[in-house]
Coordinates of C-alpha atoms in Angstrom, one line a residue:
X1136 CA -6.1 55.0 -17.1
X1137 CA -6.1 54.1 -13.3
X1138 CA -2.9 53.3 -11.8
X1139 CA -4.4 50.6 -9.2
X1140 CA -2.9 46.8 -10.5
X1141 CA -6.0 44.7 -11.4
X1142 CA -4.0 41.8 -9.2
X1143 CA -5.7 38.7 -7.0
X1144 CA -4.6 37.4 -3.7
X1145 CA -5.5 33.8 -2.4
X1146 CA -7.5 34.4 0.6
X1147 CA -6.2 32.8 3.8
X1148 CA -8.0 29.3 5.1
X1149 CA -9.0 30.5 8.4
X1150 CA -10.7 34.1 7.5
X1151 CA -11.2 35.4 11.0
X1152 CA -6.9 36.4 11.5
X1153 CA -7.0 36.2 15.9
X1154 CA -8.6 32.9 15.0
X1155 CA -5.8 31.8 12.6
X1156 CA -2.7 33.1 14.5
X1157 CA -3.8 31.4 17.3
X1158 CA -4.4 28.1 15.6
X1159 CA -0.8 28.4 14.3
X1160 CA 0.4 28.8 17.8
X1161 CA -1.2 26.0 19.2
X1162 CA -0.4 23.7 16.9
X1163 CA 3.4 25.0 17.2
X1164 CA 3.4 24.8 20.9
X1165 CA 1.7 21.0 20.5
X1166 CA 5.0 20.3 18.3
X1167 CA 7.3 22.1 20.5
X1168 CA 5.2 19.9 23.7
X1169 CA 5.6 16.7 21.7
X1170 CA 9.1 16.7 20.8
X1171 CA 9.9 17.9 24.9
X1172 CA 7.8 15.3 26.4
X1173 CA 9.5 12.3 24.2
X1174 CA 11.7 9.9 26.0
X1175 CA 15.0 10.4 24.0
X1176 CA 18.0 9.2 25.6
X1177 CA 20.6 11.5 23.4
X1178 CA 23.5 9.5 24.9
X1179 CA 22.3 6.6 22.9
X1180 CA 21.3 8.6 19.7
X1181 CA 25.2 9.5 20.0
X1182 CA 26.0 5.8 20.7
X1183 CA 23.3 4.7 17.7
X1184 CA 25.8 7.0 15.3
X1185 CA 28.6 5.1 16.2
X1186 CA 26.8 1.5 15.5
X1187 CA 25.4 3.2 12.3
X1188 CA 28.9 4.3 11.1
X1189 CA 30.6 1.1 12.3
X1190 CA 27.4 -0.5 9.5
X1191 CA 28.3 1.0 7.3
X1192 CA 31.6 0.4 7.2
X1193 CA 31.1 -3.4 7.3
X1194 CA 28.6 -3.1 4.4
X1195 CA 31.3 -1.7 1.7
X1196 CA 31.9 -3.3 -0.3
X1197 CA 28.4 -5.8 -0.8
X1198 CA 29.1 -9.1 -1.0
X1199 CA 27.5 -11.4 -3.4
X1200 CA 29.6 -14.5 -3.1
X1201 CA 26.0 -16.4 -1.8
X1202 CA 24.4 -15.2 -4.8
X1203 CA 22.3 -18.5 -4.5
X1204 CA 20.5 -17.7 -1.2
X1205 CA 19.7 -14.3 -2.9
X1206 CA 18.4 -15.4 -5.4
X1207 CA 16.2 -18.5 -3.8
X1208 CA 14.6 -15.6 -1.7
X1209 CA 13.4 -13.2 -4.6
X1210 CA 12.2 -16.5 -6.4
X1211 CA 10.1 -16.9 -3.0
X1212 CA 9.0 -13.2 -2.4
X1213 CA 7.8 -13.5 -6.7
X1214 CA 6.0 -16.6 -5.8
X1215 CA 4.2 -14.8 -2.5
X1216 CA 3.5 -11.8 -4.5
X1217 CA 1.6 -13.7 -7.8
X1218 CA -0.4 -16.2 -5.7
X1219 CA -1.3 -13.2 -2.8
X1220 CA -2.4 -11.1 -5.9
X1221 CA -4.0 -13.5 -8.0
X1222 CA -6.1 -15.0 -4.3
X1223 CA -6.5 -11.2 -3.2
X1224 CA -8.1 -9.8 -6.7
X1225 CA -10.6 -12.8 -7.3
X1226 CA -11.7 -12.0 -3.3
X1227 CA -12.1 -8.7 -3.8
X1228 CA -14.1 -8.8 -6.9
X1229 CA -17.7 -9.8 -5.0
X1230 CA -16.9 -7.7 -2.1
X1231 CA -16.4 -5.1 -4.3
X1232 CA -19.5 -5.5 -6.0
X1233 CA -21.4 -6.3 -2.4
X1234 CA -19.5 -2.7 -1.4
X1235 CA -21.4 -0.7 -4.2
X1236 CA -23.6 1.2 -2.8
X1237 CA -25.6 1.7 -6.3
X1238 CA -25.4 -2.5 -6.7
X1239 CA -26.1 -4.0 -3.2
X1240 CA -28.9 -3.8 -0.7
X1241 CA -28.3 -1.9 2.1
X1242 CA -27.4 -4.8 4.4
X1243 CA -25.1 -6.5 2.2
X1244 CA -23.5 -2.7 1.2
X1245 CA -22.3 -2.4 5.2
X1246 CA -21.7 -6.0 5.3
X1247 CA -19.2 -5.3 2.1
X1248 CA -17.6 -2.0 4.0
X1249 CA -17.1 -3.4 6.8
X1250 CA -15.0 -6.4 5.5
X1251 CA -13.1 -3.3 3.5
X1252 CA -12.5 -1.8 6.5
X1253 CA -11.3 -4.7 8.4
X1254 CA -9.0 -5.2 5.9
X1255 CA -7.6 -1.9 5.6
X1256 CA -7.0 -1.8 9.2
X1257 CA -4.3 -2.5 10.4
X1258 CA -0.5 -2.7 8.7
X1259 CA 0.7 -5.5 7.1
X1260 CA 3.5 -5.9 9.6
X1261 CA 1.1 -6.5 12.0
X1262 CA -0.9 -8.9 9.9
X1263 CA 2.2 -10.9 9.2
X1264 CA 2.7 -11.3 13.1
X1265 CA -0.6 -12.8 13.2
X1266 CA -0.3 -15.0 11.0
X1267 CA 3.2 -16.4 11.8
X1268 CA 1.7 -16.6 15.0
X1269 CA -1.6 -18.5 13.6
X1270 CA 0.3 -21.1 11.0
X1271 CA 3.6 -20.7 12.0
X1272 CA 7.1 -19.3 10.1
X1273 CA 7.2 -19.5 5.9
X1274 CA 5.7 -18.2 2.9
X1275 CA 2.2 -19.3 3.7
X1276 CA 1.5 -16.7 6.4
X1277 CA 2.9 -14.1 3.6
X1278 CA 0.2 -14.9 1.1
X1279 CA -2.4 -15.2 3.6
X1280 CA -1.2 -11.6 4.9
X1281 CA -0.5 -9.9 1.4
X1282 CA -4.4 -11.2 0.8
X1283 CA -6.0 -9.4 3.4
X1284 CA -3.7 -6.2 1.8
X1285 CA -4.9 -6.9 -1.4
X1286 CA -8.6 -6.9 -0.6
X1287 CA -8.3 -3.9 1.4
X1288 CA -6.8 -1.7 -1.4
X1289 CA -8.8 -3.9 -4.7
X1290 CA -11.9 -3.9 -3.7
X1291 CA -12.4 -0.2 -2.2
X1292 CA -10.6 0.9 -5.4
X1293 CA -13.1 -1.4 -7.5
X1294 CA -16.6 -0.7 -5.4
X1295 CA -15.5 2.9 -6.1
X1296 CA -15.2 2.3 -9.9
X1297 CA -18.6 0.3 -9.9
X1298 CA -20.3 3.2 -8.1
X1299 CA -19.2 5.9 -10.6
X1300 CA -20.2 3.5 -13.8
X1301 CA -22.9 4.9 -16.1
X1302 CA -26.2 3.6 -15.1
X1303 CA -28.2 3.7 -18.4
X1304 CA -26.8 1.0 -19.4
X1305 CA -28.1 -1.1 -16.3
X1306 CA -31.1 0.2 -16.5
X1307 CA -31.6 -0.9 -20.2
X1308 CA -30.5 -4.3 -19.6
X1309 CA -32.9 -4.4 -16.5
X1310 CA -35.9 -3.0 -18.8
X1311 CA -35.0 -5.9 -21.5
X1312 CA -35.8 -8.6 -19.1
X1313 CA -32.4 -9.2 -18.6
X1314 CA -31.7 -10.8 -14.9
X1315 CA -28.9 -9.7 -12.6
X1316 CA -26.3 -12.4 -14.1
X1317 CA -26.4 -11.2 -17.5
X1318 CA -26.9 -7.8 -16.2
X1319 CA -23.6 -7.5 -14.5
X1320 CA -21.4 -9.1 -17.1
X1321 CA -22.2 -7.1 -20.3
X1322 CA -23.8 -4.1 -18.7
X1323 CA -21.3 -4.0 -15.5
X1324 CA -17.9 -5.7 -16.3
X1325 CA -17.0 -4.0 -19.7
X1326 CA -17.2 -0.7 -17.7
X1327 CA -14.9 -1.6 -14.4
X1328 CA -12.4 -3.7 -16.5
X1329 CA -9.7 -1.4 -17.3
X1330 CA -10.0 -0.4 -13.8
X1331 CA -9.5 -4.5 -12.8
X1332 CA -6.6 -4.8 -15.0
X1333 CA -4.8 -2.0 -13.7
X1334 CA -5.4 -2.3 -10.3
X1335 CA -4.4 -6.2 -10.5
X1336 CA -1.1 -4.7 -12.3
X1337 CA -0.5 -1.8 -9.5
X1338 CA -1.0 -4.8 -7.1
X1339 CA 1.2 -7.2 -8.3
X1340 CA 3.7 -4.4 -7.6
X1341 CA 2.9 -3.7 -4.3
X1342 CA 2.9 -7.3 -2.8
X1343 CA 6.1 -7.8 -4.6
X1344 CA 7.7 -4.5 -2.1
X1345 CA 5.4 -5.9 0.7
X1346 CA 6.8 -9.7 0.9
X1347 CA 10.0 -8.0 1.1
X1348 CA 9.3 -6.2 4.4
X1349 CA 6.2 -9.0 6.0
X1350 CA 9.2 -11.3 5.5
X1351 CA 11.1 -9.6 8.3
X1352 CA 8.6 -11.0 10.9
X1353 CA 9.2 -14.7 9.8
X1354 CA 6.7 -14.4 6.4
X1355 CA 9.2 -15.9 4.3
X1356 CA 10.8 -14.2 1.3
X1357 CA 13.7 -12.1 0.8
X1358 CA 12.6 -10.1 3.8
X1359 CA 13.4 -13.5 5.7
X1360 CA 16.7 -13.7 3.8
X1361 CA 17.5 -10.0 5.1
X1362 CA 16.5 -10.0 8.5
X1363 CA 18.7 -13.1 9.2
X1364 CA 22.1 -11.5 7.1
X1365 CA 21.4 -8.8 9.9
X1366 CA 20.9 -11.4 12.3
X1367 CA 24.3 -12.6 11.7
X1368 CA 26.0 -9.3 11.5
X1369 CA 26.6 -9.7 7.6
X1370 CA 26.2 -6.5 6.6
X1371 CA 28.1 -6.6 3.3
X1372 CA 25.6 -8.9 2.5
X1373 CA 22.3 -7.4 4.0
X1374 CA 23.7 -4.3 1.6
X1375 CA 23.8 -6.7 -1.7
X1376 CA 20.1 -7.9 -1.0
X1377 CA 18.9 -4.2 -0.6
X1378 CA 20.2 -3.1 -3.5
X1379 CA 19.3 -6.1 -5.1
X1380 CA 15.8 -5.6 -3.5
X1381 CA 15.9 -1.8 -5.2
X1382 CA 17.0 -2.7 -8.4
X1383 CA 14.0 -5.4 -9.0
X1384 CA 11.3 -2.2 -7.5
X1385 CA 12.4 0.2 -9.9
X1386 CA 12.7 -2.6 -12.8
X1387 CA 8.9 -3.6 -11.7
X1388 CA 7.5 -0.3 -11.5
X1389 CA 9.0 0.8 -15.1
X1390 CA 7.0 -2.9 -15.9
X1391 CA 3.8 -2.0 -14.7
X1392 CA 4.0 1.6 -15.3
X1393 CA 4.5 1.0 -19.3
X1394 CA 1.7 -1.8 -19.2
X1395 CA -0.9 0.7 -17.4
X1396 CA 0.1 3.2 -19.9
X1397 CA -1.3 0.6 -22.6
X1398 CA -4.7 -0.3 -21.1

């Protein structure tokens, strides 16, 4: 019997060992470089601790004497989040399908990613900005924003789903006669709809946390609600909406979590 262990060892990602070691020390000297080369003014990060402390100490306990404001902000930030999901899903449904690269002809196919692509961009602080700037303050500029974030995450999702659906079945339709309406709605839809209902869901929950933080540039919500208790130093206050705020996530993502479970 041999004595040599019959034992495996993950080989290394970079093979060649001069060649990793001195990819390890570059990238550590690029972090060492970065952090050195940042402008930190440590007298104000000491400073910052002070302000942070004296925060926190005006935060405890929350206050929720103006329970009413609260609550007229969620009520907004829920009324952002349905209509941005509900305008963002039915968008992203045909540029899904004009995003398939198995569906569309080749021109409409980059016409469809490039729209995708736009949309995916850019944050949706920096959305939210544009629009406040575009039609002013308020909840409109937070649909119109959580939108553009819907169609950027929905229909890549969905033009991914259509792309990996079973083709037979298209192909039988198409060899039946059948045009591309009927086609796409009993050989295409029954496929990607589990996929539509569940990303619809996981949407939902997302613009919900989104409106709270596009508020903070003037978007309207409970993000607007937050930003101006910070505004005016109410910090007691500013805590009772952020736990408020995580207290709703968690309930919504136990929602939406159970109901994607069911599909």
């Amino acid at each position: 019997m041999s004595d040599v262990r019959d034992s495996w060892r993950k080989p290394p990602m970079i093979a060649n060992p001069v060649l990793r070691w001195v990819t390890i020390l570059g990238i550590a000297a690029y972090i060492v470089w970065s952090v050195a080369t940042l402008p930190i003014d440590w007298q104000r990060v000491a400073e910052g601790l002070v302000r942070a402390q004296r925060i926190f100490n005006g935060a405890i306990p929350p206050s929720f004497e103006r329970s009413g404001l609260l609550i007229d902000g969620f009520l907004e930030s829920l009324k952002i989040a349905i209509l941005a999901t509900f305008g963002g899903v039915l968008l992203s449904i045909p540029i899904a399908f004009m995003a398939a690269g198995n569906i569309a002809p080749r021109p409409i196919f980059y016409l469809g990613r490039a729209i995708i692509i736009i949309a995916r961009s850019f944050h949706p602080v920096i959305v939210a900005i544009i629009f406040v700037k575009a039609v002013g303050f308020g909840p409109l500029a937070g649909v119109l924003t959580l939108i553009v974030y819907s169609i950027g995450f929905v229909a890549k999702m969905l033009a991914e789903r259509i792309e990996e659906i079973d083709f037979g079945q298209v192909e039988a339709m198409r060899a039946a006669g059948a045009s591309f309406l009927p086609t796409l709605w009993y050989a295409i839809f029954p496929q990607i709809l589990p996929r539509q209902i569940g990303l619809t869901i996981y949407q939902l929950d997302s613009n919900l946390r989104a409106s709270a933080v596009v508020g903070i540039v003037g978007a309207g919500g409970i993000g607007a609600t937050l930003a101006n208790a910070f505004g005016r130093y109410d910090y007691d206050f500013a805590l009772a909406i952020t736990m408020v705020i995580i207290g709703v996530i968690l309930v919504s993502e136990a929602v939406s979590g159970q109901i994607r479970k069911r599909i």
